[in-house]
Short mmCIF file of C-alpha atoms and ligand atoms in Angstrom, two decimals:
data_model
loop_
_atom_site.label_atom_id
_atom_site.label_comp_id
_atom_site.label_asym_id
_atom_site.label_seq_id
_atom_site.Cartn_x
_atom_site.Cartn_y
_atom_site.Cartn_z
CA MET A 1 -22.52 5.99 1.82
CA ILE A 2 -22.84 5.07 5.48
CA ARG A 3 -20.17 2.44 5.03
CA LEU A 4 -17.80 4.96 3.51
CA LEU A 5 -18.50 7.33 6.36
CA GLN A 6 -17.77 4.58 8.85
CA ALA A 7 -14.62 3.73 6.96
CA ALA A 8 -13.60 7.36 7.08
CA LEU A 9 -14.05 7.43 10.85
CA LEU A 10 -12.46 4.08 11.51
CA PHE A 11 -9.33 4.48 9.46
CA ARG A 12 -9.17 8.25 9.52
CA VAL A 13 -9.47 8.11 5.77
CA ARG A 14 -8.56 11.49 4.45
CA THR A 15 -10.13 12.94 1.35
CA LYS A 16 -8.02 14.03 -1.58
CA PRO A 17 -5.18 16.14 -0.24
CA ALA A 18 -5.48 19.80 -0.98
CA THR A 19 -2.67 21.24 -3.10
CA PRO A 20 0.00 21.66 -1.95
CA SER A 21 0.16 18.43 0.04
CA VAL A 22 1.55 18.45 3.53
CA HIS A 23 3.46 15.26 2.80
CA ARG A 24 6.96 14.99 1.43
CA ALA A 25 6.36 11.83 -0.57
CA TRP A 26 3.16 9.85 -0.36
CA VAL A 27 1.00 7.17 -1.90
CA GLU A 28 -2.72 7.61 -2.34
CA ILE A 29 -4.75 4.46 -2.05
CA ASN A 30 -8.22 4.38 -3.48
CA LEU A 31 -10.21 2.01 -1.27
CA ASN A 32 -13.12 1.94 -3.73
CA HIS A 33 -10.78 0.41 -6.29
CA LEU A 34 -9.65 -2.17 -3.75
CA GLU A 35 -13.28 -3.13 -3.18
CA HIS A 36 -13.91 -3.24 -6.93
CA ASN A 37 -10.95 -5.60 -7.45
CA LEU A 38 -12.07 -7.84 -4.60
CA LEU A 39 -15.54 -8.20 -6.12
CA ALA A 40 -14.19 -8.68 -9.65
CA LEU A 41 -11.91 -11.50 -8.51
CA LYS A 42 -14.69 -13.11 -6.48
CA GLN A 43 -16.96 -12.99 -9.49
CA ALA A 44 -14.42 -14.83 -11.62
CA LEU A 45 -14.27 -17.70 -9.10
CA PRO A 46 -16.79 -20.42 -8.24
CA SER A 47 -19.30 -18.92 -5.82
CA ARG A 48 -18.22 -21.03 -2.85
CA CYS A 49 -14.61 -19.90 -3.13
CA LEU A 50 -13.64 -17.17 -0.64
CA ILE A 51 -10.83 -14.67 -0.94
CA MET A 52 -7.77 -14.93 1.29
CA ALA A 53 -6.28 -11.45 0.85
CA VAL A 54 -2.49 -11.51 0.64
CA VAL A 55 -1.30 -8.47 2.60
CA LYS A 56 2.38 -9.38 3.03
CA ALA A 57 5.13 -6.79 2.52
CA ASN A 58 2.95 -4.00 3.90
CA ALA A 59 0.13 -5.05 1.56
CA TYR A 60 2.43 -4.67 -1.44
CA GLY A 61 3.25 -1.16 -0.25
CA HIS A 62 -0.40 -0.19 0.24
CA GLY A 63 -0.25 -0.28 4.06
CA SER A 64 -1.16 -3.63 5.61
CA ALA A 65 -3.17 -2.54 8.65
CA PRO A 66 -5.47 -0.02 6.93
CA VAL A 67 -5.92 -2.33 3.95
CA ALA A 68 -6.73 -5.38 6.11
CA GLN A 69 -9.04 -3.33 8.35
CA PHE A 70 -10.90 -2.07 5.30
CA LEU A 71 -11.16 -5.57 3.81
CA ASN A 72 -12.36 -6.88 7.18
CA ARG A 73 -15.17 -4.33 7.10
CA ILE A 74 -16.28 -5.36 3.63
CA GLY A 75 -16.42 -9.02 4.56
CA VAL A 76 -12.97 -10.51 4.07
CA ASN A 77 -12.09 -12.92 6.87
CA HIS A 78 -8.98 -14.64 5.57
CA PHE A 79 -5.59 -12.98 5.27
CA ALA A 80 -2.11 -14.15 4.37
CA VAL A 81 1.21 -12.60 5.37
CA ALA A 82 4.79 -13.72 4.78
CA GLU A 83 6.05 -13.78 8.35
CA ILE A 84 5.03 -13.69 11.98
CA GLU A 85 5.76 -9.99 12.67
CA GLU A 86 3.41 -9.02 9.87
CA GLY A 87 0.70 -11.15 11.45
CA ILE A 88 1.25 -9.67 14.91
CA GLU A 89 1.05 -6.17 13.41
CA LEU A 90 -2.39 -6.96 11.97
CA ARG A 91 -3.70 -8.36 15.25
CA LYS A 92 -2.40 -5.30 17.12
CA HIS A 93 -4.53 -3.25 14.72
CA GLY A 94 -7.60 -5.32 15.51
CA VAL A 95 -7.75 -7.36 12.33
CA LYS A 96 -10.19 -10.26 12.74
CA GLY A 97 -10.40 -13.64 11.08
CA GLU A 98 -7.76 -16.07 9.99
CA ILE A 99 -4.22 -14.80 9.42
CA LEU A 100 -2.06 -17.38 7.67
CA ILE A 101 1.74 -17.08 7.79
CA LEU A 102 2.87 -18.33 4.40
CA SER A 103 6.51 -19.01 5.16
CA TYR A 104 8.62 -20.67 7.80
CA THR A 105 8.36 -19.70 11.45
CA SER A 106 10.83 -21.02 14.00
CA PRO A 107 9.27 -23.32 16.62
CA GLY A 108 10.81 -20.84 19.08
CA ARG A 109 7.94 -18.48 18.24
CA VAL A 110 5.02 -20.78 19.12
CA HIS A 111 4.17 -18.61 22.11
CA ASP A 112 3.45 -15.64 19.82
CA LEU A 113 1.73 -17.82 17.23
CA SER A 114 -0.79 -18.89 19.82
CA ARG A 115 -0.98 -15.57 21.68
CA TYR A 116 -1.89 -13.71 18.47
CA ARG A 117 -4.06 -16.56 17.12
CA LEU A 118 -1.99 -16.84 13.96
CA THR A 119 -2.24 -19.82 11.62
CA GLN A 120 1.16 -21.24 10.72
CA THR A 121 2.07 -22.98 7.48
CA ILE A 122 3.66 -26.38 8.01
CA VAL A 123 6.36 -26.05 5.37
CA SER A 124 7.50 -29.67 5.72
CA ALA A 125 6.61 -32.73 7.76
CA GLU A 126 9.74 -32.07 9.83
CA HIS A 127 8.57 -28.53 10.56
CA GLY A 128 5.20 -29.93 11.64
CA GLN A 129 6.87 -32.38 14.01
CA ALA A 130 8.99 -29.60 15.54
CA LEU A 131 5.96 -27.34 16.02
CA ASN A 132 3.98 -30.16 17.63
CA GLN A 133 6.80 -30.92 20.05
CA CYS A 134 6.41 -27.43 21.53
CA GLY A 135 3.21 -28.70 23.08
CA ARG A 136 1.05 -25.66 22.40
CA LYS A 137 -2.25 -25.81 20.54
CA LEU A 138 -1.68 -24.29 17.12
CA LYS A 139 -3.74 -23.79 14.00
CA VAL A 140 -1.88 -24.80 10.86
CA HIS A 141 -2.24 -25.16 7.11
CA VAL A 142 -0.24 -27.94 5.47
CA LYS A 143 1.77 -26.90 2.42
CA ILE A 144 2.18 -29.40 -0.40
CA ASP A 145 4.92 -28.95 -2.99
CA THR A 146 3.38 -29.93 -6.32
CA GLY A 147 6.20 -28.71 -8.56
CA MET A 148 7.24 -25.21 -7.50
CA ASN A 149 10.18 -26.75 -5.61
CA ARG A 150 10.21 -24.03 -3.00
CA LEU A 151 8.30 -24.68 0.23
CA GLY A 152 6.08 -27.62 1.08
CA GLU A 153 6.23 -31.33 1.65
CA PRO A 154 6.68 -32.97 -1.77
CA TYR A 155 3.38 -34.38 -3.07
CA VAL A 156 4.87 -37.87 -3.44
CA ASN A 157 5.57 -38.22 0.30
CA ILE A 158 2.07 -39.28 1.22
CA GLN A 159 3.13 -40.90 4.50
CA ALA A 160 4.90 -37.72 5.63
CA ILE A 161 1.96 -35.59 4.53
CA ARG A 162 -0.50 -37.76 6.44
CA SER A 163 1.58 -37.43 9.59
CA CYS A 164 0.86 -33.68 9.57
CA TYR A 165 -2.82 -34.38 10.30
CA GLU A 166 -2.10 -36.72 13.20
CA TYR A 167 -0.26 -34.45 15.63
CA GLU A 168 -1.81 -33.99 19.03
CA HIS A 169 -1.28 -30.23 19.30
CA LEU A 170 -1.76 -29.15 15.69
CA HIS A 171 -5.20 -28.36 14.37
CA VAL A 172 -5.11 -28.45 10.58
CA THR A 173 -7.57 -25.89 9.16
CA GLY A 174 -6.25 -25.86 5.62
CA THR A 175 -4.10 -27.53 2.97
CA PHE A 176 -2.51 -25.64 0.10
CA SER A 177 -0.03 -25.53 -2.73
CA HIS A 178 1.42 -22.87 -5.04
CA LEU A 179 1.47 -22.66 -8.84
CA SER A 180 4.75 -21.73 -10.51
CA VAL A 181 3.71 -20.78 -14.07
CA SER A 182 0.06 -19.79 -13.85
CA ASP A 183 0.93 -16.40 -15.39
CA ARG A 184 1.51 -18.17 -18.70
CA VAL A 185 -1.08 -19.85 -20.86
CA GLU A 186 0.98 -21.46 -23.63
CA PRO A 187 0.35 -25.23 -23.96
CA GLU A 188 3.51 -26.24 -22.08
CA GLN A 189 2.78 -23.98 -19.09
CA THR A 190 -0.90 -24.87 -19.06
CA ALA A 191 0.01 -28.56 -19.00
CA PHE A 192 2.36 -27.93 -16.08
CA THR A 193 -0.28 -25.98 -14.16
CA ASN A 194 -2.88 -28.67 -14.77
CA MET A 195 -0.39 -31.26 -13.59
CA GLN A 196 0.20 -29.30 -10.37
CA VAL A 197 -3.55 -29.05 -9.79
CA ASP A 198 -3.97 -32.79 -10.42
CA ARG A 199 -1.18 -33.65 -7.99
CA PHE A 200 -2.74 -31.36 -5.39
CA MET A 201 -6.26 -32.75 -5.78
CA ASN A 202 -4.86 -36.27 -5.67
CA VAL A 203 -3.13 -35.57 -2.36
CA ILE A 204 -6.38 -34.09 -1.01
CA GLN A 205 -8.20 -37.29 -1.99
CA GLN A 206 -5.63 -39.42 -0.23
CA ILE A 207 -5.79 -37.31 2.92
CA LYS A 208 -9.56 -37.71 2.96
CA ALA A 209 -9.31 -41.44 2.20
CA ALA A 210 -7.06 -41.77 5.26
CA GLY A 211 -9.87 -40.28 7.35
CA HIS A 212 -8.35 -36.82 7.78
CA ASN A 213 -9.92 -33.45 7.13
CA PRO A 214 -7.76 -31.25 4.87
CA GLY A 215 -9.70 -28.13 5.93
CA ASP A 216 -9.89 -25.27 3.43
CA ILE A 217 -7.99 -26.10 0.27
CA HIS A 218 -6.32 -23.42 -1.89
CA ILE A 219 -3.79 -23.20 -4.72
CA GLN A 220 -4.45 -20.03 -6.79
CA SER A 221 -2.73 -16.71 -6.39
CA SER A 222 -3.58 -13.77 -8.69
CA TYR A 223 -2.70 -15.38 -12.00
CA GLY A 224 -4.21 -18.67 -10.91
CA ILE A 225 -7.51 -16.81 -10.51
CA LEU A 226 -7.19 -14.78 -13.70
CA ASN A 227 -6.13 -17.65 -15.95
CA TYR A 228 -7.50 -20.75 -14.19
CA PRO A 229 -10.65 -19.55 -12.39
CA MET A 230 -12.43 -22.88 -12.71
CA ILE A 231 -10.20 -24.68 -10.19
CA ASP A 232 -12.52 -25.86 -7.43
CA CYS A 233 -11.11 -24.68 -4.09
CA ASP A 234 -12.37 -23.19 -0.83
CA LEU A 235 -10.02 -20.20 -0.89
CA ALA A 236 -7.94 -18.25 -3.40
CA ARG A 237 -4.96 -16.07 -2.46
CA PRO A 238 -4.73 -12.94 -4.63
CA GLY A 239 -2.04 -10.40 -3.92
CA ILE A 240 -1.05 -8.21 -6.84
CA ALA A 241 -4.43 -8.39 -8.63
CA LEU A 242 -6.27 -7.36 -5.49
CA TYR A 243 -4.36 -4.09 -5.72
CA GLY A 244 -5.53 -3.75 -9.32
CA LEU A 245 -2.20 -4.59 -10.89
CA LEU A 246 -0.67 -7.23 -13.10
CA SER A 247 2.96 -8.19 -12.60
CA LYS A 248 3.88 -7.30 -16.17
CA GLU A 249 2.27 -4.86 -18.54
CA ASP A 250 1.64 -7.26 -21.40
CA ASP A 251 0.50 -10.21 -19.31
CA LEU A 252 -2.58 -12.02 -20.45
CA ASN A 253 -5.62 -12.10 -18.28
CA LEU A 254 -7.75 -14.82 -19.80
CA MET A 255 -10.78 -13.93 -17.71
CA GLN A 256 -10.60 -10.29 -18.83
CA VAL A 257 -11.15 -9.29 -15.22
CA LYS A 258 -11.28 -5.50 -15.14
CA LEU A 259 -8.87 -4.38 -12.47
CA ARG A 260 -8.44 -0.88 -11.13
CA PRO A 261 -5.05 0.16 -9.74
CA ALA A 262 -5.52 1.40 -6.18
CA LEU A 263 -2.19 3.16 -5.73
CA SER A 264 -0.65 6.43 -6.91
CA LEU A 265 2.84 7.59 -5.93
CA LYS A 266 3.45 11.30 -5.52
CA ALA A 267 5.99 13.82 -4.31
CA THR A 268 6.32 17.57 -3.98
CA VAL A 269 8.32 20.10 -5.94
CA ALA A 270 10.73 21.51 -3.34
CA GLN A 271 12.48 24.05 -5.52
CA VAL A 272 12.63 25.29 -9.10
CA LYS A 273 15.80 26.74 -10.53
CA ASP A 274 17.30 27.81 -13.83
CA VAL A 275 20.57 26.17 -14.73
CA ARG A 276 22.89 27.42 -17.43
CA ALA A 277 24.00 25.31 -20.37
CA HIS A 278 27.06 23.11 -19.59
CA CYS A 279 26.55 23.30 -15.80
CA PRO A 280 26.51 19.77 -14.37
CA ILE A 281 23.46 18.67 -12.40
CA GLY A 282 23.65 16.43 -9.34
CA TYR A 283 26.06 13.76 -8.13
CA GLY A 284 28.84 12.66 -10.42
CA HIS A 285 28.02 15.33 -13.02
CA LYS A 286 26.03 12.66 -14.74
CA PHE A 287 23.85 15.13 -16.59
CA ILE A 288 25.27 18.23 -18.25
CA PRO A 289 22.65 20.20 -20.18
CA SER A 290 23.61 21.44 -23.62
CA HIS A 291 21.27 24.41 -23.31
CA ASP A 292 19.77 26.50 -20.53
CA ILE A 293 17.37 24.41 -18.54
CA ARG A 294 14.83 24.74 -15.72
CA ILE A 295 15.09 22.09 -13.04
CA ALA A 296 12.65 21.05 -10.34
CA ALA A 297 13.93 19.16 -7.29
CA LEU A 298 11.40 16.60 -6.05
CA THR A 299 11.04 15.28 -2.52
CA ILE A 300 11.45 11.60 -3.31
CA GLY A 301 14.46 9.37 -3.91
CA TYR A 302 15.68 5.80 -3.97
CA ALA A 303 15.18 5.36 -0.22
CA ASP A 304 11.50 5.92 -0.96
CA GLY A 305 11.51 3.11 -3.52
CA VAL A 306 12.32 4.91 -6.78
CA PRO A 307 15.02 2.72 -8.36
CA LYS A 308 18.13 4.55 -9.54
CA THR A 309 17.83 2.71 -12.86
CA LEU A 310 14.68 4.70 -13.66
CA ALA A 311 16.84 7.73 -14.52
CA ASP A 312 18.94 5.73 -16.99
CA ARG A 313 15.94 4.40 -18.81
CA GLY A 314 14.08 7.56 -19.75
CA GLY A 315 12.00 7.81 -16.59
CA TYR A 316 9.75 10.81 -16.16
CA VAL A 317 7.13 12.20 -13.79
CA LEU A 318 3.95 14.21 -14.35
CA ILE A 319 3.71 17.82 -13.24
CA ARG A 320 0.77 20.04 -14.18
CA GLY A 321 -0.45 17.29 -16.46
CA GLN A 322 2.78 17.14 -18.46
CA ARG A 323 5.83 14.91 -18.62
CA ALA A 324 9.03 16.01 -16.91
CA ARG A 325 12.07 13.85 -17.58
CA ILE A 326 14.28 12.74 -14.69
CA VAL A 327 17.79 14.17 -15.09
CA GLY A 328 21.03 13.30 -13.31
CA ASN A 329 21.41 10.62 -10.69
CA ILE A 330 18.46 9.82 -8.46
CA CYS A 331 19.55 10.61 -4.88
CA MET A 332 18.51 8.91 -1.66
CA ASP A 333 15.87 11.50 -0.78
CA GLN A 334 15.50 13.61 -3.90
CA LEU A 335 15.55 13.61 -7.65
CA MET A 336 15.66 16.30 -10.30
CA VAL A 337 13.43 16.69 -13.34
CA ASP A 338 13.52 18.92 -16.39
CA VAL A 339 10.56 21.34 -16.34
CA THR A 340 11.87 23.75 -19.00
CA SER A 341 8.84 23.27 -21.21
CA ILE A 342 6.19 23.18 -18.48
CA GLU A 343 4.58 26.52 -17.78
CA GLY A 344 4.46 27.89 -14.25
CA VAL A 345 5.97 25.07 -12.17
CA GLU A 346 6.58 26.25 -8.61
CA HIS A 347 7.52 24.86 -5.24
CA GLY A 348 4.63 23.04 -3.61
CA ASP A 349 3.43 21.56 -6.91
CA THR A 350 2.61 17.88 -6.92
CA ALA A 351 4.66 15.47 -9.04
CA THR A 352 3.08 12.12 -9.96
CA LEU A 353 5.46 9.17 -10.37
CA ILE A 354 2.71 6.54 -10.61
CA GLY A 355 -0.85 7.55 -11.36
CA GLN A 356 -2.84 10.07 -13.33
CA ASP A 357 -2.40 13.81 -13.76
CA GLY A 358 -4.79 15.39 -16.23
CA ALA A 359 -4.75 13.44 -19.47
CA GLU A 360 -1.45 11.72 -18.70
CA VAL A 361 -1.05 8.44 -16.82
CA ILE A 362 1.98 6.49 -15.67
CA THR A 363 0.89 3.00 -14.65
CA ALA A 364 2.79 0.98 -12.07
CA CYS A 365 3.28 -1.62 -14.82
CA GLN A 366 4.93 0.92 -17.13
CA PHE A 367 7.07 2.18 -14.26
CA ALA A 368 8.17 -1.38 -13.43
CA LYS A 369 8.88 -2.27 -17.04
CA ARG A 370 11.06 0.79 -17.40
CA CYS A 371 13.01 -0.32 -14.33
CA GLY A 372 13.36 -3.83 -15.72
CA THR A 373 11.33 -5.52 -13.01
CA VAL A 374 7.79 -6.59 -12.07
CA THR A 375 5.13 -4.35 -10.57
CA ASN A 376 5.21 -6.43 -7.38
CA GLU A 377 8.79 -5.40 -6.67
CA ILE A 378 8.15 -1.70 -7.30
CA VAL A 379 5.11 -1.36 -5.04
CA SER A 380 6.41 -3.61 -2.26
CA ARG A 381 9.61 -1.56 -2.04
CA ILE A 382 7.92 1.80 -1.61
CA GLY A 383 9.68 3.07 1.49
CA SER A 384 8.31 3.11 5.02
CA ARG A 385 8.72 6.88 5.31
CA VAL A 386 6.38 7.45 2.36
CA ALA A 387 3.02 8.54 3.83
CA ARG A 388 -0.07 6.47 3.03
CA VAL A 389 -3.21 8.48 2.33
CA TYR A 390 -6.53 6.64 1.90
CA THR A 391 -9.28 7.97 -0.28
CA SER A 392 -12.73 6.63 -1.05
C1 PLP B 401 2.83 -13.86 -2.45
C2 PLP B 401 2.03 -15.09 -2.50
C3 PLP B 401 0.73 -15.08 -3.04
C4 PLP B 401 0.15 -13.88 -3.77
O1 PLP B 401 0.74 -13.83 -5.04
P1 PLP B 401 0.26 -12.80 -6.16
O2 PLP B 401 0.93 -13.27 -7.38
O3 PLP B 401 0.70 -11.44 -5.74
O4 PLP B 401 -1.21 -12.89 -6.24
C5 PLP B 401 -0.02 -16.23 -2.93
N1 PLP B 401 0.48 -17.35 -2.34
C6 PLP B 401 1.74 -17.41 -1.86
C7 PLP B 401 2.22 -18.67 -1.24
C8 PLP B 401 2.56 -16.29 -1.92
O5 PLP B 401 3.81 -16.36 -1.44
#
């Protein structure tokens, strides 16, 4: 209770918005669910393994500073972001602990890396050499490519990998790799994942044998935790699962970890109007009703992260606990829904695009599937002008 109170003061966490909301379009983030997911993931892992919370891309749309501040308060001390500006943003908001930049940073930014006490990934031995030549003390994690074929020094280049631990100005505090098919558990994919883990552990052994300290080792992201929790590492890097989501609706989750989605996406009914049969609705006359229809215009559009394709694939929203189909083209700032069969809809009503309203729920996974993509893409593209409201 006290902690929630403190959280409320610290992050100006607002309680459930009264109806009608003052926001145009907003996401509600349930911090209790975030905490639940954190504990559930921790429980699945060996007890010594700590969570490195991945808060890149505005914490997958959840708001990186408030999310990281909250996680800081409940004991998380390791964070990962994609790029340097995201790390600086967290420090400016007082986030403590290690902040690892997962992707490439130009050696031209070493001043900011050190000023904001950010930990940089060495994406290749060459990158390490260039960073060292800048002559500033930097904390780094060494990235090993064990089969993803994206970033990292290839696992076979042991000499090059060892060189990363020998630079005068670089302090290696971690060594990591990334799994490319840990979301799948068929024999072929499991064999590949196990091979990646073996390659990684083998490199770690060789680093140690050469008298170097690999620091904290880590290889699992969300699906690595959910499907391969027994891997023995110091850290694990969940992103999507921390937010209570799977990437795809029908994905397996071998550990049966019970996740709770933290995010709902909502907008307001701006206007309700009756439209006669055969009168075209919206841009391009894409929708022409065959009968009289009642339309509600909602205060959210594709600039807020609602893909235009949602309209073509039977997308709907929830208003007054009922489904209202999206009609016509989704606009940049608005979209229209059919509320003919919903009693009493009026301006100021709340429309739910992701989340629960009465007995009806639209999950982020369902929303993503309908748009032909993964949940990660949908939540990370929720627009910057969408308000973030935190509840607990
Ligand atoms: C984004 C990312 C993660 C988190 O991935 P999820 O699948 O969202 O858990 C972990 N590690 C790296 C290197 C990443 O780029």
